[in-house]
Amino acid sequence: MKRERSMQLWERARKVIPGGVNSPVRAFKAVGGNPIFIARGEGPYVFDADGNRFIDYVCSWGALFFGHAFPPVVQAVADAAKRGTSFGAPTEVEIELAEMVQRFFPSMELVRFVNSGTEATASAIRLARGATRRPKILKCAGCYHGSVDSLLVTAGSGVATLGIPDTAGIPNSIAAETIVVPYNDVAALEKAFTCFGSEIAGFIVEPVAGNMGLVPPKEGYLVRARELTAEAGALLIFDEVISGFRIGAGGAQEWYGIQPDLTCLGKILGGGLPVGAYGGRKELMEFLAPVGPVYQAGTLAGNPISMAAGIAMLRAIQSQKEQLYPELEQRGHLLADGLRDIFAKARIPACVSQLGSLLTVFFTAGPVWNYEDAKLSSTVRYATFFHAMLSRGVALPPSQFECWFISFAHDERVIKQTLEAAHHAVRELVERG
Ligand code: PLP
C-alpha cells in the first residue's frame, strides 16, 4: 500500500501545526506509525492522499451517522451557504433545529446551541455551578467530556477522590473542585455524595461510556445516579455527545428511561459540522444570560450552515428511525459476533463490547465495566491489530480506548468485508504471540 503522499503531508504538517494534527488522537501516537491523510470520503469509505480506500470505523468520531458526504447534508450545507454563512443574529433555522432536538429529547425543554461537544459540557457545568451555587463537579474515571479544565481530571488513589490534573496547564486548585469516581460503581457514588453532597453542583456522566472504549452502564447504575443527585440537590448531567441519536433516537436517556437535569449533545447533531448543544428544564436553562446571571456566548453559535446540516441529519433520522436502529443493532451484532468468533478461534483473549452501532474490541479477557478493567487491555496487541487491519483496507480508531462507529452506510457487505480482513489480520497477532 502506497503511503508516500501521506508521509510528505505529515512532514509538512509538523512544520506548521503542533504534532501535525489539530486533535491529538489523530497522530497515531497510541498505535505508532504515521497518520494517513484523508482526501475524501464517500459512504462507509475514506480515501487517503495516496488514493487508498479504507472502510472507515472512525466516521469523524461518530458524527457521520449515515456515512461520509451524506447527500441530504451536503445539499443542505450548499444551499445554506448561498444564503450567507453567519449573521451573528437570530435566524429561523435555529428555532427549527431546537424544536427538533426537543422532540427527540423531551427533557431538553430549552436548548442552547454551541460549536462543539466541549463547549456544551463546559457550559453545562458552569450552568450547574451557577444554578446550584455549589463549586464541585463529580465525574467518572475514563469518561471524557471534552477538552475542559474541570473535566480533564483523573482519579487519585481512593474510591471517591479529589481530582488531579490529567494534563499540564490545569492548576491543582481547579482539579480539586472535581471529584472522580470509578464508572459503574454505586458504592463509590454513594460515598462521594456522603462526603461532599452539599458541595456537589452536578454529576456529569456518559450514560453509555464511549471514551474508555465502549462500556455500557450496569443495570441500576443510572437509576441510582438519578436518586443520589436528586437527594443531594445536585444536577444529573448526561453527556450524550456520543450516545445522543445513536443508542436510539432519544439517546441513552430514552433507552434507559432516566430523565437527567441537563443533557449535552454534539457529533451526530451537527451532521459532521461543528455543532454542540446543551439543554434541560426551562427554569434551569433560564439561569443563562440574557435571562439569568450565568454568562455563555458564541460568535458562530447557531450559524445557519451548521443548523442546516443538523436539520438535514435529524430529518433523515426521524424519517427512518423505525428501520434505522433495529438495522444498526443487527449490523453491530453481525460484526461483534464475527469478531468474537475470530478471536476465540485464534485463542486471542478479547472482550468485544457492542451496543447498537458502537463497538470496542478490548484485548483482555474481560469483563470490562470501568476504566481500571479497560486498562488491562493489551495496547500492544491493539496496535498490531490496528495496523494489520489498516494494511487490509480497514481504518479502525487509532487507540484501544475508543469506540468503532458503524454508520448506516456500513451495510452487511461492508461488515462482511471487515470480518474477512479481521480473519487475516488476526494471524499477525498469533504470529507475534
Ligand atoms: N463528550 C463526549 C462524550 C465526547 O466523546 C466528546 C468528544 O469526543 C466530547 C464531549 C467533546 O466533543 P468535541 O470533541 O466536539 O469538543
Short mmCIF file of C-alpha atoms and ligand atoms in Angstrom, two decimals, residues 116-118 144-146 206 211 239 241-242 267, ligand 1:
data_model
loop_
_atom_site.label_atom_id
_atom_site.label_comp_id
_atom_site.label_asym_id
_atom_site.label_seq_id
_atom_site.Cartn_x
_atom_site.Cartn_y
_atom_site.Cartn_z
CA SER A 116 -18.66 21.62 19.88
CA GLY A 117 -19.23 18.95 22.48
CA THR A 118 -16.53 20.57 24.59
CA TYR A 144 -14.21 12.05 28.58
CA HIS A 145 -16.26 15.20 28.34
CA GLY A 146 -14.11 17.28 26.01
CA GLU A 206 -21.60 9.46 29.78
CA ASN A 211 -14.22 7.09 25.75
CA ASP A 239 -23.13 13.83 28.33
CA VAL A 241 -22.29 13.70 22.81
CA ILE A 242 -21.69 10.12 21.63
CA LYS A 267 -21.35 14.88 16.96
N1 PLP B 1 -18.27 14.43 25.36
C1 PLP B 1 -18.05 13.21 24.85
C2 PLP B 1 -18.77 12.03 25.44
C3 PLP B 1 -17.18 13.04 23.78
O1 PLP B 1 -16.95 11.82 23.29
C4 PLP B 1 -16.54 14.18 23.24
C5 PLP B 1 -15.58 14.05 22.14
O2 PLP B 1 -15.17 13.01 21.75
C6 PLP B 1 -16.82 15.43 23.81
C7 PLP B 1 -17.69 15.53 24.87
C8 PLP B 1 -16.17 16.65 23.25
O3 PLP B 1 -16.73 16.94 22.00
P1 PLP B 1 -15.89 17.80 20.94
O4 PLP B 1 -14.73 16.97 20.53
O5 PLP B 1 -16.89 18.05 19.83
O6 PLP B 1 -15.49 19.06 21.60
#
